[in-house]
Short mmCIF file of C-alpha atoms in Angstrom, two decimals:
data_model
loop_
_atom_site.label_atom_id
_atom_site.label_comp_id
_atom_site.label_asym_id
_atom_site.label_seq_id
_atom_site.Cartn_x
_atom_site.Cartn_y
_atom_site.Cartn_z
CA MET A 140 8.56 -3.82 1.81
CA SER A 141 6.76 -1.76 -0.83
CA GLU A 142 7.14 2.00 -0.61
CA ASN A 143 4.13 3.80 0.87
CA LYS A 144 3.53 6.31 -1.89
CA ILE A 145 0.18 7.51 -0.60
CA LYS A 146 1.92 8.40 2.66
CA ASN A 147 4.55 10.29 0.67
CA ILE A 148 1.77 12.22 -1.08
CA ILE A 149 -0.38 13.22 1.90
CA GLY A 150 2.53 13.68 4.31
CA THR A 151 1.62 14.75 7.84
CA LYS A 152 -2.09 14.18 7.14
CA TYR A 153 -1.43 10.43 6.94
CA THR A 154 -3.36 8.32 9.47
CA ASP A 155 -3.61 4.65 10.43
CA ASN A 156 -7.00 4.48 8.65
CA PRO A 157 -6.58 3.54 4.96
CA ILE A 158 -10.05 4.78 3.95
CA ILE A 159 -9.45 8.17 5.54
CA ASN A 160 -6.04 8.32 3.86
CA TYR A 161 -7.68 7.68 0.51
CA LEU A 162 -10.23 10.47 1.05
CA ILE A 163 -7.50 12.87 2.19
CA TYR A 164 -5.56 11.98 -0.95
CA LEU A 165 -8.57 12.91 -3.08
CA MET A 166 -8.99 16.21 -1.26
CA LEU A 167 -5.33 17.14 -1.70
CA ASP A 168 -5.62 17.10 -5.47
CA PRO A 169 -5.84 20.52 -7.10
CA GLU A 170 -8.74 21.14 -9.44
CA GLN A 171 -8.51 18.59 -12.21
CA PRO A 172 -8.13 20.05 -15.71
CA SER A 173 -10.42 18.96 -18.52
CA TYR A 174 -9.70 15.49 -19.90
CA GLY A 175 -7.02 15.37 -22.59
CA GLY A 176 -4.19 17.69 -23.52
CA THR A 177 -0.81 18.55 -22.03
CA THR A 178 -2.20 20.25 -18.93
CA TYR A 179 -4.25 17.21 -18.00
CA ASP A 180 -1.28 14.90 -18.60
CA GLU A 181 0.98 16.98 -16.37
CA TRP A 182 -1.72 17.01 -13.69
CA ARG A 183 -1.86 13.20 -13.76
CA LYS A 184 1.91 12.89 -13.40
CA GLU A 185 1.79 14.97 -10.22
CA ASN A 186 -1.47 13.73 -8.69
CA ASP A 187 -2.57 10.29 -9.92
CA LEU A 188 -1.30 7.58 -7.59
CA ASP A 189 -1.30 4.99 -10.39
CA VAL A 190 0.83 7.20 -12.66
CA ILE A 191 3.19 7.95 -9.79
CA TRP A 192 3.62 4.20 -9.17
CA LEU A 193 4.67 3.79 -12.83
CA ASN A 194 7.08 6.70 -12.68
CA GLY A 195 5.00 9.06 -14.80
CA ASP A 196 3.76 6.53 -17.37
CA LEU A 197 0.40 7.92 -18.49
CA HIS A 198 -0.76 4.45 -19.57
CA ALA A 199 -1.01 3.56 -15.87
CA ASP A 200 -4.41 2.69 -14.48
CA THR A 201 -5.71 1.29 -11.21
CA ILE A 202 -6.99 -2.25 -11.50
CA PHE A 203 -9.66 -1.75 -8.84
CA SER A 204 -11.21 1.60 -8.04
CA VAL A 205 -11.38 2.39 -4.33
CA TRP A 206 -14.14 4.94 -4.64
CA ILE A 207 -16.70 2.66 -6.32
CA PRO A 208 -16.59 -0.20 -3.74
CA LEU A 209 -16.49 2.42 -0.97
CA LYS A 210 -19.57 4.13 -2.40
CA MET A 211 -21.36 0.79 -2.84
CA SER A 212 -20.59 -0.07 0.79
CA LEU A 213 -21.75 3.29 2.11
CA LYS A 214 -25.02 3.04 0.22
CA SER A 215 -25.58 -0.52 1.37
CA ILE A 216 -24.72 -0.07 5.06
CA ALA A 217 -25.71 3.57 5.64
CA GLY A 218 -28.59 3.68 3.18
CA ASP A 219 -30.61 6.10 5.29
CA THR A 220 -27.91 8.68 4.60
CA PHE A 221 -26.75 7.83 1.10
CA SER A 222 -29.69 6.22 -0.71
CA TYR A 223 -32.49 8.75 -0.44
CA LYS A 224 -31.43 10.69 -3.54
CA GLY A 225 -31.47 7.66 -5.78
CA ASN A 226 -29.07 5.07 -7.09
CA ARG A 227 -25.44 6.18 -7.38
CA ARG A 228 -26.07 9.93 -6.93
CA THR A 229 -24.78 10.16 -3.39
CA PRO A 230 -22.28 10.27 -1.86
CA SER A 231 -20.74 12.37 -4.60
CA LYS A 232 -17.05 12.68 -5.33
CA GLU A 233 -16.73 16.10 -3.73
CA ASN A 234 -14.79 17.45 -0.76
CA GLU A 235 -17.97 18.14 1.22
CA CYS A 236 -18.92 14.45 1.04
CA PHE A 237 -15.36 13.30 1.74
CA LYS A 238 -15.23 15.41 4.93
CA ASP A 239 -18.62 14.09 6.05
CA ILE A 240 -17.50 10.48 5.59
CA ILE A 241 -14.26 11.11 7.51
CA GLN A 242 -16.10 12.78 10.40
CA ASN A 243 -18.72 10.01 10.63
CA ILE A 244 -16.74 7.03 9.40
CA ASN A 245 -17.47 4.68 12.30
CA HIS A 246 -21.16 5.50 12.11
CA TYR A 247 -21.41 5.02 8.35
CA LEU A 248 -18.98 2.07 8.30
CA PRO A 249 -19.20 0.19 11.64
CA PRO A 250 -15.78 -1.45 12.20
CA GLU A 251 -17.32 -4.71 13.43
CA HIS A 252 -19.29 -5.24 10.20
CA ALA A 253 -17.84 -8.08 8.07
CA LEU A 254 -18.11 -6.00 4.90
CA VAL A 255 -16.33 -3.07 6.52
CA LYS A 256 -13.48 -5.27 7.73
CA GLU A 257 -12.94 -6.48 4.17
CA LEU A 258 -13.28 -2.93 2.83
CA TYR A 259 -10.50 -1.73 5.13
CA GLN A 260 -8.20 -4.50 3.92
CA PHE A 261 -9.04 -3.55 0.36
CA ALA A 262 -8.36 0.16 0.88
CA ASP A 263 -4.95 -0.72 2.30
CA LEU A 264 -4.00 -3.11 -0.53
CA ALA A 265 -5.46 -0.86 -3.23
CA SER A 266 -2.96 1.91 -2.51
CA THR A 267 -0.01 -0.35 -3.39
CA ARG A 268 1.79 -1.15 -6.65
CA ALA A 269 -0.21 -4.38 -6.82
CA ASN A 270 -3.28 -2.36 -7.83
CA VAL A 271 -1.66 -0.77 -10.88
CA MET A 272 -1.48 -2.02 -14.46
CA ARG A 273 -0.24 -0.55 -17.72
CA LEU A 274 -2.91 -0.24 -20.40
CA PRO A 275 -2.01 -0.78 -24.06
CA ASN A 276 -4.04 2.33 -24.94
CA ARG A 277 -5.09 5.19 -22.70
CA GLN A 278 -8.60 5.20 -24.18
CA MET A 279 -9.23 2.08 -22.11
CA GLN A 280 -9.34 4.30 -19.03
CA LYS A 281 -12.94 4.97 -20.02
CA ARG A 282 -13.74 1.55 -18.56
CA GLY A 283 -14.52 3.38 -15.32
CA PHE A 284 -17.34 5.25 -17.03
CA PHE A 285 -18.54 2.23 -19.01
CA TYR A 286 -18.05 -0.60 -16.51
CA PHE A 287 -17.41 0.85 -13.00
CA ASP A 288 -13.76 -0.27 -13.45
CA GLN A 289 -14.87 -3.90 -13.08
CA MET A 290 -12.14 -6.10 -14.52
CA PRO A 291 -14.14 -9.13 -15.76
CA LYS A 292 -16.19 -6.94 -18.07
CA THR A 293 -13.09 -4.96 -19.05
CA LEU A 294 -11.25 -8.14 -20.01
CA TYR A 295 -14.31 -9.52 -21.79
CA GLU A 296 -14.38 -6.42 -23.99
CA CYS A 297 -10.72 -6.91 -24.94
CA PHE A 298 -11.45 -10.15 -26.82
CA GLY A 299 -13.27 -10.84 -30.08
CA GLU A 300 -15.57 -8.02 -31.15
CA GLY A 301 -15.43 -6.28 -27.77
CA ARG A 302 -15.31 -2.53 -27.27
CA PHE A 303 -11.58 -2.57 -26.44
CA ASN A 304 -10.43 -5.18 -28.96
CA THR A 305 -9.44 -2.43 -31.38
CA TYR A 306 -6.49 -1.65 -29.08
CA PHE A 307 -5.03 -5.12 -29.63
CA ALA A 308 -3.70 -6.64 -32.85
CA SER A 309 -5.35 -9.98 -32.02
CA ASP A 310 -6.69 -12.10 -29.18
CA ASN A 311 -3.15 -13.44 -28.81
CA ALA A 312 -2.04 -9.86 -28.09
CA VAL A 313 -4.64 -9.71 -25.31
CA LYS A 314 -3.20 -12.90 -23.84
CA GLU A 315 0.33 -11.49 -23.95
CA TRP A 316 -0.83 -8.28 -22.24
CA VAL A 317 -2.51 -10.31 -19.49
CA LYS A 318 0.72 -12.24 -18.92
CA GLU A 319 2.91 -9.12 -19.00
CA GLU A 320 0.70 -7.43 -16.40
CA LYS A 321 0.48 -10.62 -14.31
CA MET A 322 -3.30 -10.83 -14.40
CA GLU A 323 -3.69 -14.56 -15.01
CA MET A 324 -5.67 -14.86 -11.76
CA PHE A 325 -8.67 -13.28 -13.50
CA PHE A 326 -9.01 -16.46 -15.55
CA ASP A 327 -10.01 -20.01 -14.73
CA GLY A 328 -7.20 -21.91 -16.45
CA SER A 329 -6.25 -20.79 -19.94
CA ILE A 330 -6.50 -17.14 -20.94
CA SER A 331 -9.56 -16.65 -23.14
CA ARG A 332 -12.85 -14.81 -23.24
CA ASN A 333 -14.63 -17.98 -22.12
CA THR A 334 -12.49 -18.51 -19.02
CA ILE A 335 -12.76 -15.05 -17.41
CA LYS A 336 -13.93 -15.36 -13.82
CA PRO A 337 -17.07 -13.29 -13.06
CA LEU A 338 -17.16 -10.39 -10.64
CA ILE A 339 -19.22 -12.50 -8.22
CA SER A 340 -20.57 -16.04 -8.51
CA ARG A 341 -24.13 -15.15 -9.56
CA MET A 342 -22.90 -13.05 -12.51
CA GLN A 343 -21.35 -13.77 -15.90
CA ALA A 344 -17.99 -12.36 -16.99
CA SER A 345 -19.85 -10.36 -19.62
CA ASP A 346 -21.94 -8.66 -16.92
CA CYS A 347 -21.35 -5.30 -15.31
CA GLU A 348 -23.47 -4.32 -12.33
CA TRP A 349 -23.68 -1.74 -9.57
CA LEU A 350 -23.89 -3.95 -6.49
CA LYS A 351 -26.39 -3.03 -3.79
CA GLU A 352 -26.53 -5.99 -1.41
CA SER A 353 -23.89 -6.26 1.32
CA ASP A 354 -23.33 -9.96 0.66
CA ASP A 355 -22.59 -9.26 -3.01
CA ILE A 356 -20.21 -6.41 -2.19
CA LEU A 357 -18.45 -8.56 0.40
CA GLU A 358 -17.97 -11.38 -2.13
CA MET A 359 -16.53 -8.90 -4.62
CA LEU A 360 -14.11 -7.44 -2.07
CA VAL A 361 -12.93 -10.88 -0.94
CA GLN A 362 -11.98 -11.61 -4.55
CA TYR A 363 -10.36 -8.20 -4.97
CA ASN A 364 -8.21 -8.69 -1.89
CA GLU A 365 -7.13 -12.17 -2.93
CA ILE A 366 -6.09 -10.90 -6.35
CA LEU A 367 -4.12 -8.01 -4.88
CA ARG A 368 -2.36 -10.34 -2.44
CA ILE A 369 -1.36 -12.62 -5.31
CA ARG A 370 -0.04 -9.67 -7.30
CA SER A 371 1.79 -8.37 -4.23
CA GLU A 372 3.55 -11.72 -3.87
CA ALA A 373 4.38 -11.72 -7.58
CA SER A 374 5.94 -8.28 -7.23
CA LEU A 375 8.37 -9.66 -4.65
CA ARG A 376 9.63 -12.13 -7.25
CA SER A 377 9.61 -9.78 -10.25
CA LYS A 378 8.32 -6.40 -11.32
CA VAL A 379 4.57 -6.27 -12.06
#
């Protein structure tokens, strides 16, 4: 069984609710230093779950953000609370919002809702080693800002003339990285720019979109969970 590192981090605050655990984890972090430099790197080694999973390797990155699907879900289901200030502004990534979500979690995210059920599975899987990859270059961590951490668009930009192709010697190097990180499930058959599976069926692999409709978010999370289960199984056979 995989070690529960998020439990190790939050200690006695750990609960049986994976979304609450994630929010507690965010609130435990000390104030994050400015991006770049030794201080920031040392902060990541002590506080970033992905870096901790890779034993301090600063090239670590989460494959799927938890916060972004959580925020999409909150805005879709509890729109009267989280949509009135405009797209993507609320809830914000601040302790005040985290505490509010924790206190009202069953109201904002009704447990019987199909999307919420899938979201809980995702939050649980996303805290494991299966949700961590090693990037060839740390500059690729900006994919969160550019593409909401969505992997199809990230992978698309690794090939050809894409934004991230400069971090690879060739498209063959991209293919080797995909194999090394056991991410073949993002492709339909061979590994190429043309075979990347889209985020959801109505999109193209080259698309990046902030999802608003519950059905779209649910479809995305179903795919996320399947991918993480496959990577979890792979980790039992060999290191991912």
